[in-house]
Amino acid sequence: MSEFSLIYQHFQNATTKHDSTILGIGDDCAISSVPPNSELVSCVDTLVAGRHFPVGTSAYAIGFKAVAVNLSDLASMGATPYAILLGVSLPKELANDTFLAEFMRGVGDICHQFGVELIGGDTTGAPVLTLSVTALGFVPKGLAIKRDGAKVGDVLCVGGQIGLASAALQEILQGKKSPLQSALDLPQPQMALGQALCGYASAMIDISDGLGQDLGHILTASGVGAVIELDKIPTHDELNQLPFEQKYQHIINGGDDYQLLFTISPNKLADFQKNYPNISVYPIGKIMKKAGVQFLQNAQAIDFKITGYQHFL
Ligand code: ADP
Ligand code: MG
């Protein structure tokens, strides 16, 4: 199959179409008009088969997740997603209609879910399936939520359950079926929460490499420390069955959750909860002057080592 026919067959009508796209797939570049009073927010993430998703992951899940992890980065800035560019490096055995149709069904579903248009990309051969997605979004001028705004006294919050994807990955790597597989395969970017937190959160990040490590990025950028109350971190019942150490390895050091971790002043948190009664946020700790992270379990200080997600499985 020629590169040309792959492109037009599978990529052209897979996603949402925006009126603001002046020129989409088919020319050397795409052309888009930019909404007034907005800033362009952009990011790229690369996923390599066997490294970022276990061998055996469905083509659908691979397509879905490659886009989802990038939309999650936009969510963590409070941006509204607009479009993606999709770099696909395919080994010979996957350059066929069966793989591409399922892969693009995954890409299409998440793009439709968030009103995202595939405006271009690149397709090449490669020894290992590698996907590089560039995501573009917009945020009202000056309102993007960065990592460097956490202040002493801010409340540290997460937007949902933590540790599920890591628990699922461990079970799958052990050859077991996991009831949490969809948390690993089909992460849900927390777009509505991210956008709602514009003007409220002082710093934000999405949890991709583990709560502990990603919190570290906020703390370093902001020049502060934090205390975390382990028992306040929401998780799934499956993890509550595990021994303490294992459970919190998944929660603090597991990756791939794509929940939002943010800091917010106590006053703004109260305002947020009043103005958005239908959006759940979970306070799990506080920003402190002292550098580093202290852990509490039932109000007692305990030692816990932050190692972060291991990229080299
Ligand atoms: P060029 O040689 O100019 O890079 P290509 O033949 O690579 O052109 O691509 C032709 C058109 O198809 C371009 O508009 C490009 O954006 C689009 N395209 C190629 N690969 C993909 C892909 N994986 N996803 C979406 N669009 C793609
Ligand atoms: Mg090209």
Coordinates of C-alpha atoms and ligand atoms in Angstrom, one line a residue:
M1 CA 0.0 0.0 0.0
S2 CA 1.4 3.4 -0.9
E3 CA 1.8 6.1 1.8
F4 CA -0.6 8.3 -0.2
S5 CA -3.5 5.8 -0.2
L6 CA -3.0 5.1 3.5
I7 CA -3.3 8.8 4.3
Y8 CA -6.4 9.5 2.3
Q9 CA -8.2 6.4 3.2
H10 CA -7.8 6.4 7.0
F11 CA -6.9 9.9 8.1
Q12 CA -9.1 12.3 6.1
N13 CA -12.5 12.0 7.6
A14 CA -11.8 10.4 11.0
T15 CA -12.5 13.4 13.3
T16 CA -14.4 16.5 14.0
K17 CA -14.1 19.3 11.4
H18 CA -13.9 22.9 12.5
D19 CA -15.0 26.0 10.5
S20 CA -11.8 27.7 11.8
T21 CA -9.7 25.2 9.8
I22 CA -9.0 26.9 6.5
L23 CA -7.0 24.0 5.1
G24 CA -6.8 20.6 6.6
I25 CA -5.1 17.3 5.5
G26 CA -3.9 17.3 1.9
D27 CA -1.5 20.2 1.5
D28 CA 2.0 20.8 2.8
C29 CA 0.7 22.5 6.0
A30 CA -2.7 23.0 7.6
I31 CA -4.0 26.6 8.0
S32 CA -6.2 27.6 10.9
S33 CA -7.7 30.9 12.0
V34 CA -7.1 31.7 15.6
P35 CA -9.9 32.8 18.0
P36 CA -9.5 36.5 19.2
N37 CA -8.0 37.2 22.6
S38 CA -6.6 33.7 22.8
E39 CA -3.2 32.2 23.2
L40 CA -2.1 29.1 21.4
V41 CA -1.2 26.2 23.7
S42 CA 0.8 23.3 22.1
C43 CA 2.4 20.1 23.2
V44 CA 3.8 16.8 21.8
D45 CA 4.1 13.3 23.3
T46 CA 5.6 10.2 21.7
L47 CA 4.4 6.7 22.5
V48 CA 6.5 3.7 21.6
A49 CA 5.1 0.2 21.5
G50 CA 6.3 -2.0 24.3
R51 CA 7.4 1.0 26.3
H52 CA 4.3 3.2 26.7
F53 CA 1.8 0.6 26.2
P54 CA 2.3 -3.2 26.8
V55 CA 2.6 -5.5 23.8
G56 CA -0.9 -6.8 23.1
T57 CA -2.7 -3.5 23.6
S58 CA -5.5 -3.2 21.1
A59 CA -5.1 -1.0 18.0
Y60 CA -8.2 0.9 19.2
A61 CA -6.7 1.6 22.6
I62 CA -3.3 2.6 21.1
G63 CA -5.0 5.3 18.9
F64 CA -7.2 6.5 21.7
K65 CA -4.4 6.7 24.3
A66 CA -1.9 8.4 22.0
V67 CA -4.4 11.3 21.6
A68 CA -5.7 11.2 25.2
V69 CA -2.3 11.7 26.8
N70 CA -1.8 14.9 24.7
L71 CA -5.3 16.2 25.4
S72 CA -4.5 15.6 29.1
D73 CA -1.5 18.0 28.7
L74 CA -3.8 20.6 27.3
A75 CA -6.3 20.0 30.2
S76 CA -3.5 20.6 32.7
M77 CA -3.0 24.1 31.3
G78 CA -6.8 24.8 31.4
A79 CA -6.8 25.0 27.5
T80 CA -9.6 24.1 25.1
P81 CA -8.4 21.6 22.6
Y82 CA -8.7 22.4 18.9
A83 CA -6.6 20.1 16.7
I84 CA -3.9 17.4 16.5
L85 CA -1.1 16.5 14.1
L86 CA -0.4 12.8 14.0
G87 CA 3.0 11.3 13.3
V88 CA 2.8 7.5 12.7
S89 CA 5.8 5.3 12.3
L90 CA 4.6 1.8 11.3
P91 CA 6.4 -1.5 11.1
K92 CA 5.5 -3.4 7.9
E93 CA 3.2 -5.9 9.6
L94 CA 0.9 -3.1 10.8
A95 CA 0.7 -1.2 7.5
N96 CA -2.6 -2.7 6.7
D97 CA -6.3 -1.8 6.7
T98 CA -7.2 -4.0 9.7
F99 CA -4.7 -2.2 12.0
L100 CA -5.2 1.3 10.6
A101 CA -9.0 1.1 10.7
E102 CA -9.1 0.1 14.4
F103 CA -6.3 2.5 15.3
M104 CA -8.1 5.4 13.6
R105 CA -11.4 4.4 15.2
G106 CA -9.7 5.0 18.6
V107 CA -8.2 8.3 17.4
G108 CA -11.6 9.3 16.0
D109 CA -13.6 8.5 19.1
I110 CA -11.5 10.6 21.4
C111 CA -11.3 13.4 18.9
H112 CA -15.1 13.4 18.6
Q113 CA -15.5 13.3 22.3
F114 CA -13.5 16.6 22.8
G115 CA -14.2 18.3 19.4
V116 CA -10.7 17.9 18.1
E117 CA -9.8 17.9 14.4
L118 CA -6.9 15.9 12.9
I119 CA -5.4 18.6 10.6
G120 CA -2.3 16.8 9.5
G121 CA 0.5 14.5 10.2
D122 CA 3.2 12.3 8.8
T123 CA 3.5 8.6 8.0
T124 CA 6.7 6.6 7.7
G125 CA 7.9 3.0 8.1
A126 CA 9.9 2.0 11.2
P127 CA 11.0 -1.1 13.1
V128 CA 8.7 -0.4 16.1
L129 CA 5.2 1.3 16.1
T130 CA 5.8 4.8 17.3
L131 CA 3.2 7.5 17.6
S132 CA 3.9 11.2 18.0
V133 CA 0.9 13.4 18.6
T134 CA 1.1 17.2 18.6
A135 CA -1.9 18.8 20.2
L136 CA -3.0 22.4 19.8
G137 CA -5.5 24.3 21.9
F138 CA -6.4 27.8 23.0
V139 CA -6.7 29.5 26.3
P140 CA -8.0 33.0 27.0
K141 CA -5.1 35.5 27.1
G142 CA -3.0 35.2 30.3
L143 CA -5.2 32.5 31.9
A144 CA -3.2 29.3 31.3
I145 CA -2.4 27.5 34.5
K146 CA 1.3 26.8 34.8
R147 CA 3.5 24.7 37.2
D148 CA 5.2 27.7 38.9
G149 CA 2.3 29.4 40.8
A150 CA 1.9 27.3 44.0
K151 CA 2.0 29.4 47.2
V152 CA 2.7 28.4 50.8
G153 CA -0.7 27.7 52.4
D154 CA -2.4 26.6 49.1
V155 CA -4.4 23.4 49.3
L156 CA -3.1 20.5 47.2
C157 CA -5.9 18.7 45.3
V158 CA -6.5 15.9 42.8
G159 CA -9.5 15.6 40.5
G160 CA -10.1 11.9 40.7
Q161 CA -8.9 8.4 41.7
I162 CA -5.2 7.7 41.6
G163 CA -3.1 4.5 41.0
L164 CA -5.6 2.6 38.9
A165 CA -3.5 2.5 35.6
S166 CA -0.4 1.4 37.5
A167 CA -2.3 -1.4 39.3
A168 CA -3.7 -2.5 35.9
L169 CA -0.3 -2.5 34.3
Q170 CA 1.2 -4.7 37.0
E171 CA -1.6 -7.3 36.6
I172 CA -1.3 -7.3 32.8
L173 CA 2.5 -7.7 32.9
Q174 CA 1.9 -10.6 35.2
G175 CA -0.3 -12.2 32.6
K176 CA -3.5 -11.6 34.5
K177 CA -6.8 -10.0 33.4
S178 CA -7.3 -6.6 35.2
P179 CA -10.7 -5.2 36.1
L180 CA -8.9 -1.8 35.8
Q181 CA -7.7 -2.3 32.3
S182 CA -9.8 0.6 30.9
A183 CA -8.0 3.0 33.3
L184 CA -4.7 2.0 31.6
D185 CA -5.9 1.7 28.0
L186 CA -8.5 4.5 27.7
P187 CA -7.5 7.4 30.0
Q188 CA -10.0 10.2 30.1
P189 CA -8.4 13.7 29.8
Q190 CA -9.9 15.9 32.6
M191 CA -10.8 18.7 30.2
A192 CA -13.9 20.1 31.9
L193 CA -12.1 20.3 35.3
G194 CA -9.0 21.9 33.7
Q195 CA -11.0 24.6 32.0
A196 CA -13.2 25.2 35.1
L197 CA -10.0 25.7 37.2
C198 CA -8.8 28.7 35.1
G199 CA -8.8 31.7 37.4
Y200 CA -8.9 29.4 40.5
A201 CA -5.9 27.0 40.5
S202 CA -2.5 28.6 41.2
A203 CA -0.5 25.7 39.6
M204 CA -1.5 22.5 37.8
I205 CA 0.0 19.4 36.2
D206 CA -1.5 16.1 34.8
I207 CA -0.3 13.0 36.5
S208 CA 1.5 11.0 33.9
D209 CA 4.7 9.8 35.7
G210 CA 3.3 9.3 39.2
L211 CA 1.7 11.7 41.7
G212 CA 5.0 12.0 43.7
Q213 CA 7.2 12.8 40.7
D214 CA 4.7 15.1 39.0
L215 CA 4.1 17.0 42.3
G216 CA 7.9 17.4 42.4
H217 CA 7.6 19.4 39.1
I218 CA 5.2 21.8 40.7
L219 CA 7.2 22.1 43.9
T220 CA 10.5 22.7 42.0
A221 CA 9.0 25.3 39.6
S222 CA 7.2 27.1 42.5
G223 CA 10.1 26.9 45.0
V224 CA 8.0 25.3 47.8
G225 CA 7.4 22.0 49.5
A226 CA 4.3 20.0 50.4
V227 CA 2.7 17.7 52.9
I228 CA 0.4 14.9 51.6
E229 CA -2.1 13.0 53.7
L230 CA -2.0 9.5 52.1
D231 CA -5.3 8.5 53.5
K232 CA -7.0 11.4 51.8
I233 CA -6.0 10.4 48.2
P234 CA -9.0 8.9 46.4
T235 CA -8.5 5.5 44.8
H236 CA -10.4 2.5 43.6
D237 CA -11.6 -0.3 45.9
E238 CA -9.4 -2.7 44.0
L239 CA -6.3 -0.9 45.4
N240 CA -7.8 -1.0 48.9
Q241 CA -7.4 -4.8 48.9
L242 CA -3.7 -4.5 48.5
P243 CA -1.1 -4.3 51.3
F244 CA -0.2 -0.7 52.3
E245 CA 3.2 -0.6 50.6
Q246 CA 1.9 -1.9 47.3
K247 CA -1.2 0.3 47.3
Y248 CA 0.8 3.4 47.8
Q249 CA 3.5 2.4 45.3
H250 CA 0.7 2.5 42.7
I251 CA -0.7 5.7 44.1
I252 CA 2.5 7.7 44.6
N253 CA 4.9 6.1 42.1
G254 CA 2.6 4.6 39.5
G255 CA 2.2 6.4 36.2
D256 CA -0.5 6.9 33.5
D257 CA -3.4 8.2 35.6
Y258 CA -3.9 11.4 33.7
Q259 CA -5.8 12.9 36.6
L260 CA -5.1 16.6 37.4
L261 CA -3.0 17.6 40.4
F262 CA -3.3 21.3 41.3
T263 CA -2.8 23.9 44.0
I264 CA -5.4 26.4 45.0
S265 CA -5.8 29.0 47.8
P266 CA -8.3 28.0 50.6
N267 CA -10.6 30.9 49.6
K268 CA -10.6 30.1 45.9
L269 CA -11.2 26.4 46.7
A270 CA -14.3 27.4 48.7
D271 CA -15.5 29.6 45.7
F272 CA -14.8 26.9 43.2
Q273 CA -16.8 24.3 45.2
K274 CA -19.7 26.8 45.5
N275 CA -19.6 27.7 41.8
Y276 CA -19.1 24.2 40.5
P277 CA -21.1 21.9 42.8
N278 CA -21.1 19.2 40.2
I279 CA -17.3 18.9 39.8
S280 CA -15.5 16.8 42.5
V281 CA -12.1 17.8 43.7
Y282 CA -10.2 16.1 46.5
P283 CA -7.9 18.0 48.9
I284 CA -5.0 15.7 49.7
G285 CA -2.5 18.0 51.4
K286 CA -1.0 21.5 51.7
I287 CA 1.8 23.6 50.2
M288 CA 4.6 24.3 52.8
K289 CA 7.6 26.5 52.9
K290 CA 10.0 23.6 53.7
A291 CA 11.3 22.0 50.5
G292 CA 10.5 18.3 49.7
V293 CA 7.4 16.2 50.4
Q294 CA 6.3 15.0 53.8
F295 CA 3.8 12.1 54.1
L296 CA 1.2 11.7 56.8
Q297 CA -0.9 8.5 57.4
N298 CA -3.7 9.1 59.8
A299 CA -2.0 12.3 60.9
Q300 CA 1.3 10.5 61.7
A301 CA 4.4 11.3 59.8
I302 CA 5.7 8.3 57.8
D303 CA 8.6 7.6 55.4
F304 CA 7.7 7.0 51.8
K305 CA 10.2 7.1 48.9
I306 CA 9.2 8.9 45.7
T307 CA 10.7 7.0 42.7
G308 CA 8.3 7.9 39.9
Y309 CA 7.2 5.9 36.9
Q310 CA 9.9 3.8 35.3
H311 CA 10.0 4.6 31.6
F312 CA 12.1 1.6 30.7
L313 CA 9.9 -1.3 31.6
Ligands
ADP1 P1 4.6 16.0 2.7 O1 5.5 15.2 1.8 O2 4.3 17.4 2.2 O3 5.0 15.9 4.1 P2 2.8 13.8 3.0 O4 2.7 13.0 1.8 O5 3.6 13.4 4.2 O6 3.2 15.3 2.6 O7 1.3 14.1 3.5 C1 0.3 14.6 2.7 C2 -0.8 15.1 3.6 O8 -1.3 14.1 4.4 C3 -0.4 16.2 4.5 O9 -1.4 17.2 4.5 C4 -0.2 15.6 5.8 O10 -0.5 16.5 6.8 C5 -1.3 14.5 5.7 N1 -0.8 13.3 6.6 C6 0.2 12.5 6.4 N2 0.3 11.5 7.3 C7 -0.7 11.8 8.2 C8 -1.2 11.2 9.4 N3 -0.6 10.2 10.0 N4 -2.3 11.8 10.0 C9 -2.9 12.8 9.4 N5 -2.5 13.4 8.3 C10 -1.5 12.9 7.7
MG2 MG 5.2 14.2 5.3

